[in-house]
Amino acid sequence: VEVGVEGAKKISQINMLMNQRKVCNHPFLFGDLLDASTGESLREAGNGRVLVGASGKFKLLHRMLPRLKKEGSKVLIFSQMTSLMDILEDYLHLQGHAYVRFDGST
């Protein structure tokens, strides 16, 4: 473990890179957002509309899954972040897609 100013700089840079990874995957990885007027979780609002609209990756997934399902295709989705899998699980549940989740706790 590095100590001192240089060690703190490296930790800060690593944290910054991790935050960039999070925002590229989904902004809700920074925490759930609440509707100011109702206090409702935006993660579940509008049948996942906000959940999808907040992330380009989820927008693409939202367009692709119905087509793949119609074709009878099976889909595997991989993620290095279990927190992203939590968000994805909410989305799949709200959209009525059947899924099985495998992660390190399985």
PDB file of C-alpha atoms in Angstrom:
ATOM      1  CA  VAL A   1       0.000   0.000   0.000  1.00  0.00           C
ATOM      2  CA  GLU A   2       1.417   3.306  -1.039  1.00  0.00           C
ATOM      3  CA  VAL A   3       1.249   6.149   1.415  1.00  0.00           C
ATOM      4  CA  GLY A   4       1.716   9.856   1.135  1.00  0.00           C
ATOM      5  CA  VAL A   5       0.777  12.300  -1.590  1.00  0.00           C
ATOM      6  CA  GLU A   6       1.653  10.006  -4.527  1.00  0.00           C
ATOM      7  CA  GLY A   7      -0.372   7.141  -3.069  1.00  0.00           C
ATOM      8  CA  ALA A   8      -3.356   9.436  -2.518  1.00  0.00           C
ATOM      9  CA  LYS A   9      -3.097  10.679  -6.122  1.00  0.00           C
ATOM     10  CA  LYS A  10      -3.164   7.108  -7.454  1.00  0.00           C
ATOM     11  CA  ILE A  11      -6.204   6.241  -5.338  1.00  0.00           C
ATOM     12  CA  SER A  12      -7.941   9.409  -6.517  1.00  0.00           C
ATOM     13  CA  GLN A  13      -7.217   8.550 -10.165  1.00  0.00           C
ATOM     14  CA  ILE A  14      -8.514   5.007  -9.721  1.00  0.00           C
ATOM     15  CA  ASN A  15     -11.708   6.362  -8.124  1.00  0.00           C
ATOM     16  CA  MET A  16     -12.132   8.791 -11.009  1.00  0.00           C
ATOM     17  CA  LEU A  17     -11.768   5.968 -13.553  1.00  0.00           C
ATOM     18  CA  MET A  18     -14.292   3.829 -11.684  1.00  0.00           C
ATOM     19  CA  ASN A  19     -16.773   6.713 -11.655  1.00  0.00           C
ATOM     20  CA  GLN A  20     -16.307   7.107 -15.417  1.00  0.00           C
ATOM     21  CA  ARG A  21     -17.032   3.392 -15.881  1.00  0.00           C
ATOM     22  CA  LYS A  22     -20.167   3.752 -13.778  1.00  0.00           C
ATOM     23  CA  VAL A  23     -21.525   6.725 -15.695  1.00  0.00           C
ATOM     24  CA  CYS A  24     -20.844   4.959 -19.015  1.00  0.00           C
ATOM     25  CA  ASN A  25     -22.836   1.925 -17.869  1.00  0.00           C
ATOM     26  CA  HIS A  26     -25.763   3.626 -16.114  1.00  0.00           C
ATOM     27  CA  PRO A  27     -26.109   6.847 -14.064  1.00  0.00           C
ATOM     28  CA  PHE A  28     -28.223   5.010 -11.474  1.00  0.00           C
ATOM     29  CA  LEU A  29     -25.019   3.275 -10.350  1.00  0.00           C
ATOM     30  CA  PHE A  30     -24.418   6.465  -8.356  1.00  0.00           C
ATOM     31  CA  GLY A  31     -27.644   5.870  -6.443  1.00  0.00           C
ATOM     32  CA  ASP A  32     -31.365   5.778  -7.080  1.00  0.00           C
ATOM     33  CA  LEU A  33     -33.035   9.010  -8.091  1.00  0.00           C
ATOM     34  CA  LEU A  34     -36.365  10.077  -6.624  1.00  0.00           C
ATOM     35  CA  ASP A  35     -39.167  12.039  -8.269  1.00  0.00           C
ATOM     36  CA  ALA A  36     -39.211  15.424  -6.520  1.00  0.00           C
ATOM     37  CA  SER A  37     -43.016  15.664  -6.498  1.00  0.00           C
ATOM     38  CA  THR A  38     -43.954  12.115  -5.472  1.00  0.00           C
ATOM     39  CA  GLY A  39     -40.827  10.709  -3.850  1.00  0.00           C
ATOM     40  CA  GLU A  40     -41.251   7.656  -6.119  1.00  0.00           C
ATOM     41  CA  SER A  41     -38.135   5.855  -7.253  1.00  0.00           C
ATOM     42  CA  LEU A  42     -37.361   6.844 -10.833  1.00  0.00           C
ATOM     43  CA  ARG A  43     -35.851   3.392 -11.223  1.00  0.00           C
ATOM     44  CA  GLU A  44     -39.387   1.977 -11.312  1.00  0.00           C
ATOM     45  CA  ALA A  45     -41.308   4.963 -12.717  1.00  0.00           C
ATOM     46  CA  GLY A  46     -43.214   4.644 -15.972  1.00  0.00           C
ATOM     47  CA  ASN A  47     -42.606   0.911 -16.320  1.00  0.00           C
ATOM     48  CA  GLY A  48     -38.870   1.508 -16.549  1.00  0.00           C
ATOM     49  CA  ARG A  49     -39.092   4.438 -19.002  1.00  0.00           C
ATOM     50  CA  VAL A  50     -36.688   6.576 -16.965  1.00  0.00           C
ATOM     51  CA  LEU A  51     -34.459   3.583 -16.304  1.00  0.00           C
ATOM     52  CA  VAL A  52     -34.081   3.043 -20.053  1.00  0.00           C
ATOM     53  CA  GLY A  53     -33.866   6.731 -20.969  1.00  0.00           C
ATOM     54  CA  ALA A  54     -30.970   7.398 -18.612  1.00  0.00           C
ATOM     55  CA  SER A  55     -28.541   5.077 -20.402  1.00  0.00           C
ATOM     56  CA  GLY A  56     -27.603   4.664 -24.050  1.00  0.00           C
ATOM     57  CA  LYS A  57     -26.753   1.026 -23.404  1.00  0.00           C
ATOM     58  CA  PHE A  58     -30.201   0.399 -21.936  1.00  0.00           C
ATOM     59  CA  LYS A  59     -31.865   2.230 -24.858  1.00  0.00           C
ATOM     60  CA  LEU A  60     -30.162  -0.141 -27.285  1.00  0.00           C
ATOM     61  CA  LEU A  61     -31.012  -3.172 -25.152  1.00  0.00           C
ATOM     62  CA  HIS A  62     -34.642  -1.997 -24.976  1.00  0.00           C
ATOM     63  CA  ARG A  63     -34.793  -1.907 -28.786  1.00  0.00           C
ATOM     64  CA  MET A  64     -32.975  -5.212 -29.294  1.00  0.00           C
ATOM     65  CA  LEU A  65     -34.643  -7.513 -26.747  1.00  0.00           C
ATOM     66  CA  PRO A  66     -38.151  -7.538 -28.271  1.00  0.00           C
ATOM     67  CA  ARG A  67     -36.712  -8.333 -31.714  1.00  0.00           C
ATOM     68  CA  LEU A  68     -34.506 -11.099 -30.361  1.00  0.00           C
ATOM     69  CA  LYS A  69     -37.393 -12.521 -28.344  1.00  0.00           C
ATOM     70  CA  LYS A  70     -39.628 -12.484 -31.445  1.00  0.00           C
ATOM     71  CA  GLU A  71     -36.953 -14.423 -33.369  1.00  0.00           C
ATOM     72  CA  GLY A  72     -36.742 -16.988 -30.558  1.00  0.00           C
ATOM     73  CA  SER A  73     -33.136 -16.080 -29.739  1.00  0.00           C
ATOM     74  CA  LYS A  74     -31.604 -16.637 -26.327  1.00  0.00           C
ATOM     75  CA  VAL A  75     -29.640 -13.728 -24.862  1.00  0.00           C
ATOM     76  CA  LEU A  76     -26.658 -13.698 -22.512  1.00  0.00           C
ATOM     77  CA  ILE A  77     -25.722 -10.417 -20.847  1.00  0.00           C
ATOM     78  CA  PHE A  78     -22.408 -10.142 -19.026  1.00  0.00           C
ATOM     79  CA  SER A  79     -21.392  -7.470 -16.535  1.00  0.00           C
ATOM     80  CA  GLN A  80     -18.438  -7.009 -14.215  1.00  0.00           C
ATOM     81  CA  MET A  81     -20.585  -4.993 -11.812  1.00  0.00           C
ATOM     82  CA  THR A  82     -23.215  -6.723  -9.703  1.00  0.00           C
ATOM     83  CA  SER A  83     -24.768  -3.303  -9.050  1.00  0.00           C
ATOM     84  CA  LEU A  84     -25.383  -2.958 -12.798  1.00  0.00           C
ATOM     85  CA  MET A  85     -26.907  -6.438 -12.760  1.00  0.00           C
ATOM     86  CA  ASP A  86     -29.299  -5.196 -10.044  1.00  0.00           C
ATOM     87  CA  ILE A  87     -30.449  -2.371 -12.328  1.00  0.00           C
ATOM     88  CA  LEU A  88     -30.698  -4.743 -15.277  1.00  0.00           C
ATOM     89  CA  GLU A  89     -32.739  -7.152 -13.161  1.00  0.00           C
ATOM     90  CA  ASP A  90     -35.191  -4.337 -12.299  1.00  0.00           C
ATOM     91  CA  TYR A  91     -35.503  -3.495 -15.995  1.00  0.00           C
ATOM     92  CA  LEU A  92     -36.109  -7.105 -17.066  1.00  0.00           C
ATOM     93  CA  HIS A  93     -38.709  -7.546 -14.322  1.00  0.00           C
ATOM     94  CA  LEU A  94     -40.538  -4.319 -15.245  1.00  0.00           C
ATOM     95  CA  GLN A  95     -40.586  -5.321 -18.922  1.00  0.00           C
ATOM     96  CA  GLY A  96     -41.827  -8.835 -18.176  1.00  0.00           C
ATOM     97  CA  HIS A  97     -38.789 -10.621 -19.597  1.00  0.00           C
ATOM     98  CA  ALA A  98     -37.904 -14.019 -18.135  1.00  0.00           C
ATOM     99  CA  TYR A  99     -34.312 -14.189 -16.888  1.00  0.00           C
ATOM    100  CA  VAL A 100     -31.905 -16.159 -14.754  1.00  0.00           C
ATOM    101  CA  ARG A 101     -29.121 -14.365 -12.925  1.00  0.00           C
ATOM    102  CA  PHE A 102     -25.749 -15.894 -12.161  1.00  0.00           C
ATOM    103  CA  ASP A 103     -23.229 -13.927 -10.145  1.00  0.00           C
ATOM    104  CA  GLY A 104     -20.600 -14.540  -7.487  1.00  0.00           C
ATOM    105  CA  SER A 105     -23.227 -15.179  -4.815  1.00  0.00           C
ATOM    106  CA  THR A 106     -24.919 -17.962  -6.819  1.00  0.00           C
TER     107      THR A 106
END
